[in-house]
Short mmCIF file of C-alpha atoms and ligand atoms in Angstrom, two decimals:
data_model
loop_
_atom_site.label_atom_id
_atom_site.label_comp_id
_atom_site.label_asym_id
_atom_site.label_seq_id
_atom_site.Cartn_x
_atom_site.Cartn_y
_atom_site.Cartn_z
CA MET A 1 -54.68 12.11 -21.41
CA SER A 2 -53.05 15.00 -23.22
CA LEU A 3 -49.45 15.06 -24.38
CA ASP A 4 -48.45 18.68 -24.18
CA LEU A 5 -45.06 18.98 -25.89
CA ASP A 6 -43.39 22.23 -26.70
CA GLU A 7 -41.42 22.75 -29.91
CA ARG A 8 -38.09 21.95 -28.28
CA GLN A 9 -39.38 18.67 -26.85
CA ARG A 10 -40.86 17.67 -30.21
CA ALA A 11 -37.54 18.45 -31.87
CA MET A 12 -35.70 16.39 -29.27
CA LEU A 13 -37.97 13.41 -29.84
CA ALA A 14 -37.61 13.80 -33.59
CA GLU A 15 -33.82 13.92 -33.14
CA MET A 16 -34.03 10.62 -31.25
CA ASN A 17 -36.25 9.16 -33.99
CA ILE A 18 -39.22 8.75 -31.63
CA PRO A 19 -42.41 9.46 -33.59
CA VAL A 20 -45.15 11.17 -31.59
CA TRP A 21 -48.61 12.02 -32.87
CA TRP A 22 -50.47 14.89 -31.36
CA PRO A 23 -53.74 16.51 -32.40
CA PRO A 24 -53.21 19.31 -34.92
CA THR A 25 -53.52 22.85 -33.66
CA ALA A 26 -56.40 24.89 -35.08
CA ALA A 27 -54.00 26.58 -37.52
CA GLU A 28 -52.53 23.26 -38.67
CA ALA A 29 -56.02 21.84 -39.11
CA GLU A 30 -56.91 24.81 -41.30
CA VAL A 31 -53.81 24.30 -43.46
CA GLU A 32 -54.63 20.60 -43.87
CA ALA A 33 -58.26 21.28 -44.70
CA VAL A 34 -57.45 23.93 -47.30
CA ALA A 35 -54.63 21.87 -48.78
CA MET A 36 -57.00 18.97 -49.34
CA VAL A 37 -59.35 21.04 -51.48
CA ALA A 38 -57.07 23.67 -53.07
CA PRO A 39 -55.99 22.89 -56.65
CA ALA A 40 -52.23 23.19 -57.21
CA ALA A 41 -52.73 25.45 -60.22
CA SER A 42 -54.41 28.09 -58.04
CA VAL A 43 -51.03 29.67 -57.23
CA PRO A 44 -51.22 33.06 -58.94
CA ALA A 45 -48.20 33.15 -61.25
CA ALA A 46 -48.45 36.91 -61.57
CA SER A 47 -47.52 37.35 -57.93
CA SER A 48 -44.19 35.60 -58.48
CA PRO A 49 -41.23 38.02 -58.41
CA VAL A 50 -39.50 36.05 -61.18
CA ALA A 51 -40.82 34.09 -64.14
CA PRO A 52 -42.16 30.71 -63.02
CA GLU A 53 -40.88 27.36 -64.20
CA SER A 54 -43.87 25.59 -65.66
CA ILE A 55 -42.58 22.16 -64.69
CA ALA A 56 -42.24 23.28 -61.10
CA VAL A 57 -45.88 24.40 -61.03
CA SER A 58 -47.22 21.03 -62.01
CA ALA A 59 -44.82 19.32 -59.62
CA GLN A 60 -46.29 21.11 -56.59
CA PRO A 61 -48.43 18.87 -54.43
CA ALA A 62 -51.92 20.02 -53.50
CA ARG A 63 -50.80 21.21 -50.06
CA ALA A 64 -48.38 23.55 -51.81
CA ALA A 65 -51.23 25.65 -53.12
CA GLY A 66 -52.28 29.09 -51.88
CA LEU A 67 -53.85 29.34 -48.43
CA LYS A 68 -57.14 31.22 -48.37
CA HIS A 69 -57.75 32.69 -44.91
CA SER A 70 -60.92 34.60 -45.69
CA GLU A 71 -62.87 36.03 -48.59
CA ASP A 72 -60.78 39.21 -48.82
CA GLN A 73 -57.40 37.94 -47.58
CA VAL A 74 -55.47 35.50 -49.80
CA ALA A 75 -52.03 34.49 -48.64
CA PRO A 76 -50.27 32.49 -51.35
CA THR A 77 -47.68 30.36 -49.64
CA LEU A 78 -45.78 28.56 -52.38
CA GLN A 79 -44.66 29.76 -55.77
CA PRO A 80 -42.78 28.12 -58.61
CA ARG A 81 -39.02 28.15 -58.49
CA PRO A 82 -37.41 31.00 -60.44
CA THR A 83 -36.44 30.26 -64.02
CA GLY A 84 -32.99 30.75 -65.45
CA ILE A 85 -31.07 29.64 -62.37
CA ASP A 86 -28.48 28.04 -64.62
CA THR A 87 -27.53 31.41 -66.13
CA MET A 88 -27.72 33.58 -63.01
CA ASP A 89 -24.71 35.40 -61.69
CA TRP A 90 -23.82 35.23 -58.01
CA PRO A 91 -25.94 38.16 -56.74
CA ALA A 92 -28.94 37.02 -58.79
CA LEU A 93 -28.56 33.53 -57.39
CA GLN A 94 -28.36 34.90 -53.85
CA ALA A 95 -31.52 36.91 -54.45
CA ALA A 96 -33.31 33.91 -55.96
CA VAL A 97 -32.52 31.79 -52.93
CA ALA A 98 -33.52 34.58 -50.53
CA GLY A 99 -36.91 34.88 -52.21
CA CYS A 100 -37.49 31.20 -52.93
CA ARG A 101 -40.91 29.86 -51.99
CA ALA A 102 -40.79 26.68 -54.06
CA CYS A 103 -41.28 24.21 -51.24
CA LYS A 104 -43.00 24.23 -47.88
CA LEU A 105 -39.75 24.85 -45.97
CA CYS A 106 -40.16 28.55 -46.82
CA GLU A 107 -43.14 28.73 -44.51
CA GLY A 108 -41.26 28.10 -41.29
CA ARG A 109 -37.91 29.70 -41.99
CA HIS A 110 -36.51 32.85 -40.43
CA ASN A 111 -33.75 33.14 -43.03
CA THR A 112 -32.55 31.30 -46.07
CA VAL A 113 -28.99 30.05 -45.71
CA PHE A 114 -27.17 30.61 -48.99
CA GLY A 115 -23.67 29.86 -47.72
CA VAL A 116 -20.62 31.63 -46.39
CA GLY A 117 -17.23 32.38 -47.83
CA PRO A 118 -14.79 35.19 -48.52
CA ALA A 119 -15.95 38.38 -50.18
CA ALA A 120 -16.27 38.26 -53.95
CA PRO A 121 -13.32 39.77 -55.85
CA ALA A 122 -15.62 42.16 -57.75
CA PRO A 123 -19.33 42.97 -57.90
CA GLY A 124 -21.29 40.26 -59.69
CA LEU A 125 -18.63 37.61 -59.23
CA ALA A 126 -18.58 34.60 -56.95
CA PRO A 127 -15.98 34.32 -54.20
CA GLN A 128 -12.74 32.73 -55.32
CA VAL A 129 -12.12 29.54 -53.41
CA ASP A 130 -10.49 26.19 -54.06
CA TRP A 131 -12.57 24.45 -51.38
CA LEU A 132 -16.30 23.96 -51.21
CA ILE A 133 -17.69 22.27 -48.11
CA VAL A 134 -21.23 20.92 -48.45
CA GLY A 135 -23.49 20.00 -45.54
CA GLU A 136 -27.11 18.99 -45.33
CA ALA A 137 -29.48 21.76 -44.24
CA PRO A 138 -29.61 24.62 -41.75
CA GLY A 139 -30.52 23.82 -38.17
CA GLU A 140 -32.15 26.17 -35.70
CA ASN A 141 -29.05 28.31 -35.11
CA GLU A 142 -28.30 28.58 -38.80
CA ASP A 143 -31.90 29.51 -39.58
CA LEU A 144 -31.71 32.35 -37.08
CA ALA A 145 -28.25 33.52 -38.16
CA GLY A 146 -28.69 33.02 -41.93
CA GLU A 147 -25.28 31.34 -42.00
CA PRO A 148 -24.35 27.64 -42.22
CA PHE A 149 -22.70 25.75 -39.40
CA VAL A 150 -22.81 28.27 -36.59
CA GLY A 151 -23.70 25.77 -33.82
CA GLN A 152 -21.60 23.12 -32.09
CA ALA A 153 -21.13 21.14 -35.30
CA GLY A 154 -19.92 24.35 -36.93
CA LYS A 155 -17.31 24.90 -34.22
CA LEU A 156 -15.97 21.42 -34.84
CA LEU A 157 -16.00 22.04 -38.59
CA ASP A 158 -14.15 25.35 -38.20
CA ASN A 159 -11.50 23.66 -36.03
CA MET A 160 -11.02 20.86 -38.55
CA LEU A 161 -10.77 23.32 -41.43
CA ARG A 162 -8.33 25.49 -39.51
CA ALA A 163 -6.09 22.45 -39.10
CA VAL A 164 -5.57 22.37 -42.87
CA GLY A 165 -5.26 26.12 -43.26
CA LEU A 166 -8.86 26.82 -44.21
CA ASP A 167 -11.21 29.49 -42.97
CA ARG A 168 -14.79 30.30 -44.00
CA HIS A 169 -13.99 33.97 -44.36
CA SER A 170 -10.85 33.71 -46.41
CA ASN A 171 -10.41 30.58 -48.51
CA ALA A 172 -13.31 28.12 -48.24
CA PHE A 173 -16.99 28.34 -49.09
CA ILE A 174 -19.51 26.46 -46.96
CA ALA A 175 -22.97 25.65 -48.30
CA ASN A 176 -25.76 23.17 -47.72
CA VAL A 177 -27.79 20.99 -50.06
CA ILE A 178 -30.94 22.59 -48.63
CA LYS A 179 -31.16 26.34 -48.10
CA CYS A 180 -34.04 26.44 -45.57
CA ARG A 181 -34.37 24.75 -42.21
CA PRO A 182 -36.48 21.57 -42.13
CA PRO A 183 -38.76 21.93 -39.08
CA GLY A 184 -37.70 20.12 -35.94
CA ASN A 185 -34.41 19.29 -37.68
CA ARG A 186 -36.10 16.46 -39.55
CA ASN A 187 -34.47 15.03 -42.65
CA PRO A 188 -35.14 16.94 -45.86
CA GLU A 189 -37.79 15.30 -48.03
CA PRO A 190 -37.01 14.23 -51.62
CA GLU A 191 -39.19 17.02 -53.05
CA GLU A 192 -37.33 19.62 -50.96
CA VAL A 193 -33.99 18.25 -52.13
CA ALA A 194 -35.19 18.33 -55.74
CA GLN A 195 -36.45 21.92 -55.47
CA CYS A 196 -33.16 23.12 -53.98
CA GLU A 197 -30.81 21.13 -56.21
CA PRO A 198 -30.45 23.76 -59.00
CA TYR A 199 -29.21 26.33 -56.46
CA LEU A 200 -26.29 24.21 -55.30
CA ARG A 201 -25.55 23.18 -58.89
CA ARG A 202 -25.30 26.83 -59.95
CA GLN A 203 -23.25 27.72 -56.86
CA ILE A 204 -20.74 25.07 -57.89
CA GLU A 205 -20.68 26.28 -61.51
CA LEU A 206 -19.94 29.82 -60.37
CA LEU A 207 -17.51 29.00 -57.57
CA GLN A 208 -15.54 26.52 -59.69
CA PRO A 209 -14.02 24.87 -56.63
CA LYS A 210 -11.06 22.55 -57.09
CA ILE A 211 -12.27 20.19 -54.41
CA ILE A 212 -15.62 19.49 -52.75
CA LEU A 213 -15.92 17.96 -49.31
CA ALA A 214 -19.35 16.29 -49.05
CA MET A 215 -20.26 15.93 -45.40
CA GLY A 216 -22.82 13.33 -44.46
CA ARG A 217 -25.39 11.22 -46.22
CA PHE A 218 -27.48 13.98 -47.82
CA ALA A 219 -24.56 15.85 -49.30
CA VAL A 220 -23.01 12.64 -50.56
CA ASN A 221 -26.26 11.43 -52.14
CA ALA A 222 -26.98 14.80 -53.73
CA LEU A 223 -23.51 15.21 -55.21
CA LEU A 224 -22.76 11.64 -56.26
CA GLN A 225 -26.14 10.40 -57.47
CA ALA A 226 -25.16 10.98 -61.11
CA THR A 227 -21.76 9.29 -60.92
CA VAL A 228 -22.02 6.53 -58.30
CA PRO A 229 -24.68 3.92 -59.15
CA GLU A 230 -27.14 3.38 -56.29
CA VAL A 231 -25.15 5.72 -54.08
CA HIS A 232 -27.96 5.87 -51.56
CA LYS A 233 -27.58 2.15 -50.89
CA LEU A 234 -23.88 2.33 -50.14
CA PRO A 235 -22.70 2.94 -46.59
CA LEU A 236 -20.80 6.19 -46.22
CA GLY A 237 -17.81 4.19 -45.05
CA LYS A 238 -17.61 2.55 -48.48
CA LEU A 239 -17.67 5.91 -50.28
CA ARG A 240 -14.80 7.34 -48.25
CA GLY A 241 -11.17 6.85 -49.14
CA GLN A 242 -11.22 7.68 -52.84
CA PRO A 243 -12.17 10.82 -54.75
CA HIS A 244 -15.43 10.85 -56.72
CA GLN A 245 -16.67 13.39 -59.27
CA TYR A 246 -19.39 16.02 -59.49
CA ARG A 247 -19.51 17.56 -62.96
CA GLY A 248 -15.74 17.30 -63.28
CA VAL A 249 -14.92 18.49 -59.75
CA PRO A 250 -13.33 15.96 -57.37
CA VAL A 251 -15.52 15.13 -54.37
CA VAL A 252 -14.34 13.57 -51.13
CA ALA A 253 -17.06 11.99 -48.98
CA THR A 254 -16.80 12.32 -45.23
CA TYR A 255 -18.84 12.24 -42.05
CA HIS A 256 -21.10 15.08 -41.01
CA PRO A 257 -19.68 17.11 -38.08
CA ALA A 258 -22.90 16.58 -36.07
CA TYR A 259 -22.34 12.83 -36.41
CA LEU A 260 -18.74 13.27 -35.29
CA LEU A 261 -19.90 15.05 -32.13
CA ARG A 262 -21.75 11.86 -31.20
CA ASN A 263 -19.13 9.44 -32.50
CA LEU A 264 -15.79 10.77 -31.35
CA PRO A 265 -13.68 7.82 -32.56
CA ASP A 266 -14.69 8.59 -36.16
CA LYS A 267 -13.01 11.99 -35.94
CA ALA A 268 -9.77 10.26 -36.94
CA LYS A 269 -11.48 9.05 -40.13
CA ALA A 270 -12.78 12.54 -40.86
CA TRP A 271 -9.27 13.84 -40.41
CA ALA A 272 -8.04 11.23 -42.92
CA ASP A 273 -10.74 12.41 -45.36
CA LEU A 274 -9.61 15.99 -45.02
CA CYS A 275 -6.03 14.91 -45.69
CA LEU A 276 -7.22 12.99 -48.77
CA ALA A 277 -8.99 16.09 -50.06
CA LEU A 278 -5.83 18.13 -49.52
CA GLU A 279 -3.80 15.51 -51.36
CA VAL A 280 -6.23 15.45 -54.31
CA LEU A 281 -6.03 19.22 -54.52
CA GLN A 282 -2.26 19.28 -54.39
CA ARG A 283 -2.00 16.52 -56.98
CA ALA A 284 -4.18 18.54 -59.36
CA ALA A 285 -2.13 21.74 -58.89
N1 URA B 301 -25.88 20.93 -40.30
C1 URA B 301 -25.76 21.12 -41.63
O1 URA B 301 -25.73 20.17 -42.40
N2 URA B 301 -25.66 22.37 -42.08
C2 URA B 301 -25.68 23.43 -41.27
O2 URA B 301 -25.58 24.54 -41.77
C3 URA B 301 -25.79 23.20 -39.90
C4 URA B 301 -25.91 21.94 -39.43
#
């Protein structure tokens, strides 16, 4: 019996947490076979557009190595993350994200999703915003558009932000923990989160927001892991209701808009979180 699922059906099953195994396609089989024998160090550093981070090279798993299609055609897939992220200015950071091939998510993406906000006040500078909203990772719509939260969850987010006088094009910046779409909308893997983490960290350094709204489990874990012991073990409900800290910036934890679309009664709690964030901001002013 063959189970012939198209990409949308696989994604739907993944969304419902129903694992399905199907035989690999010929292309997938080739990737697996090459990944099993290719040494990680075979990635040619010289082909990297920016200087490689040596730690990142050794951290790449075997499957991250270059993919050899034939004797005369070598298609390197993954490269080390750019160095110097922590000193980049905004345009350099944007370019680094756009060209990033440090984890396997680069292979399936249409676009990287850096974030969206008002225009920068001058060339080289980051947008000036008090609010930073952080989600998890781009979905299918975001991957195609190159912009975060453009689907149904994004409409809800925009409506909620509008209710407190915020707008993605004038006074709030929206970003994700992960800049590339995980296939089938699966959860990001720890290695993908780790590879992307310096980008969000530098975005926050440059934006200097006065308040961060962390939406959903991944954003909360990523932003609070250094300040809340065993944050990943705490239910989100326990992290709501009081401001936390990320490198000196207050963080309010709240539900992810996609969760709210499925759990309408919790919208009232998300509204309370937004009001808390507003209060924290006003108190600091
Ligand atoms: N969910 C997210 O977390 N981020 C997006 O950009 C879209 C959906």
